[in-house]
Protein backbone atom coordinates (compact mmCIF):
# COMPACT_ATOMS: atom_id res chain seq x y z
CA GLY A 1 3.41 1.29 7.97
CA ASP A 2 1.48 -1.45 6.15
CA GLY A 3 4.17 -2.31 3.64
CA VAL A 4 2.05 -1.15 0.76
CA GLN A 5 3.69 1.66 -1.03
CA ARG A 6 1.06 4.33 -2.34
CA VAL A 7 1.70 5.15 -6.11
CA VAL A 8 1.16 8.65 -7.19
CA LEU A 9 0.52 8.97 -11.16
CA VAL A 10 2.39 12.30 -11.84
CA VAL A 11 1.12 13.76 -15.29
CA SER A 12 3.15 16.71 -16.40
CA ALA A 13 5.69 17.47 -18.97
CA ASP A 14 7.50 20.29 -16.86
CA ALA A 15 10.72 18.61 -15.45
CA ARG A 16 10.66 21.29 -12.64
CA THR A 17 7.51 20.31 -11.69
CA VAL A 18 7.98 16.69 -11.75
CA ALA A 19 11.22 16.93 -9.71
CA GLY A 20 9.64 18.71 -7.24
CA LEU A 21 6.68 16.59 -6.72
CA GLN A 22 9.20 13.42 -6.30
CA ALA A 23 11.20 15.25 -3.78
CA ALA A 24 8.22 15.96 -1.55
CA LEU A 25 6.57 12.18 -2.33
CA ARG A 26 9.63 10.22 -1.57
CA PRO A 27 9.94 10.76 2.28
CA GLY A 28 6.63 9.80 2.63
CA GLY A 29 7.39 6.55 1.03
CA HIS A 30 5.23 7.26 -1.91
CA GLY A 31 6.23 5.59 -5.40
CA SER A 32 5.78 7.99 -8.52
CA HIS A 33 4.79 7.04 -11.95
CA VAL A 34 5.49 9.89 -14.50
CA VAL A 35 4.06 10.33 -17.74
CA SER A 36 3.83 13.84 -19.95
CA SER A 37 0.67 13.57 -21.46
CA ALA A 38 -3.36 12.64 -21.06
CA CYS A 39 -2.79 9.67 -23.49
CA ALA A 40 0.06 8.11 -21.64
CA ALA A 41 -1.90 8.68 -18.24
CA ARG A 42 -5.01 6.82 -19.32
CA GLY A 43 -2.82 3.94 -20.43
CA VAL A 44 -0.85 3.75 -17.04
CA ALA A 45 -4.17 3.89 -15.39
CA ALA A 46 -5.68 1.17 -17.03
CA GLN A 47 -2.83 -1.25 -16.02
CA ARG A 48 -1.61 -0.26 -12.70
CA ALA A 49 -2.63 0.24 -9.16
CA ILE A 50 -2.76 4.04 -8.68
CA ASN A 51 -3.68 5.58 -5.73
CA LEU A 52 -3.67 9.28 -6.40
CA ALA A 53 -3.16 11.46 -9.69
CA VAL A 54 -1.52 14.98 -9.88
CA LEU A 55 -2.38 16.87 -12.79
CA ASP A 56 -0.54 19.53 -14.42
CA ALA A 57 -2.85 22.20 -15.31
CA THR A 58 -1.32 22.72 -18.78
CA LEU A 59 -1.40 19.25 -20.72
CA ALA A 60 -0.27 19.20 -24.52
CA ASP A 61 -2.84 16.58 -25.51
CA GLY A 62 -5.82 17.38 -23.10
CA ASP A 63 -7.66 19.08 -20.48
CA ALA A 64 -6.41 18.31 -17.10
CA VAL A 65 -9.82 18.55 -15.41
CA GLU A 66 -11.59 16.32 -18.21
CA LEU A 67 -8.53 13.82 -17.58
CA GLY A 68 -9.28 13.79 -13.92
CA ARG A 69 -12.73 13.07 -14.16
CA THR A 70 -12.16 10.16 -16.61
CA LEU A 71 -9.49 8.50 -14.19
CA TYR A 72 -12.23 9.19 -11.43
CA GLU A 73 -15.16 7.72 -13.10
CA THR A 74 -13.38 4.80 -14.78
CA ARG A 75 -11.07 3.98 -12.14
CA ARG A 76 -11.75 5.56 -9.01
CA ILE A 77 -8.41 7.71 -8.84
CA PRO A 78 -8.84 10.85 -6.88
CA PHE A 79 -6.71 13.62 -8.35
CA VAL A 80 -5.27 17.37 -7.61
CA GLN A 81 -4.92 19.62 -10.36
CA LEU A 82 -1.73 21.55 -10.28
CA VAL A 83 -2.11 25.58 -10.88
CA ASP A 84 0.70 27.91 -11.71
CA ALA A 85 1.07 30.12 -8.33
CA GLY A 86 2.86 32.48 -10.82
CA ALA A 87 0.13 32.99 -13.26
CA ASP A 88 -2.63 35.73 -13.26
């Protein structure tokens, strides 16, 4: 590798989701920064170099798509939104 750790911003209040994502990211050498709200995500993105944001579809304080758009437009952070596979 190039010695640079990629940092993924995980935005989710669900502990199981967070644990699963961290377990999936670790083998690839990716660091993760976990926050549980859209507000906290915006704060972290303003202060840290983030390579990718993974957004839970259900955020207590905002819309995931809107947050993703804001992160991309202001900080050029690409994002993926998680969808609940169990939902109809």
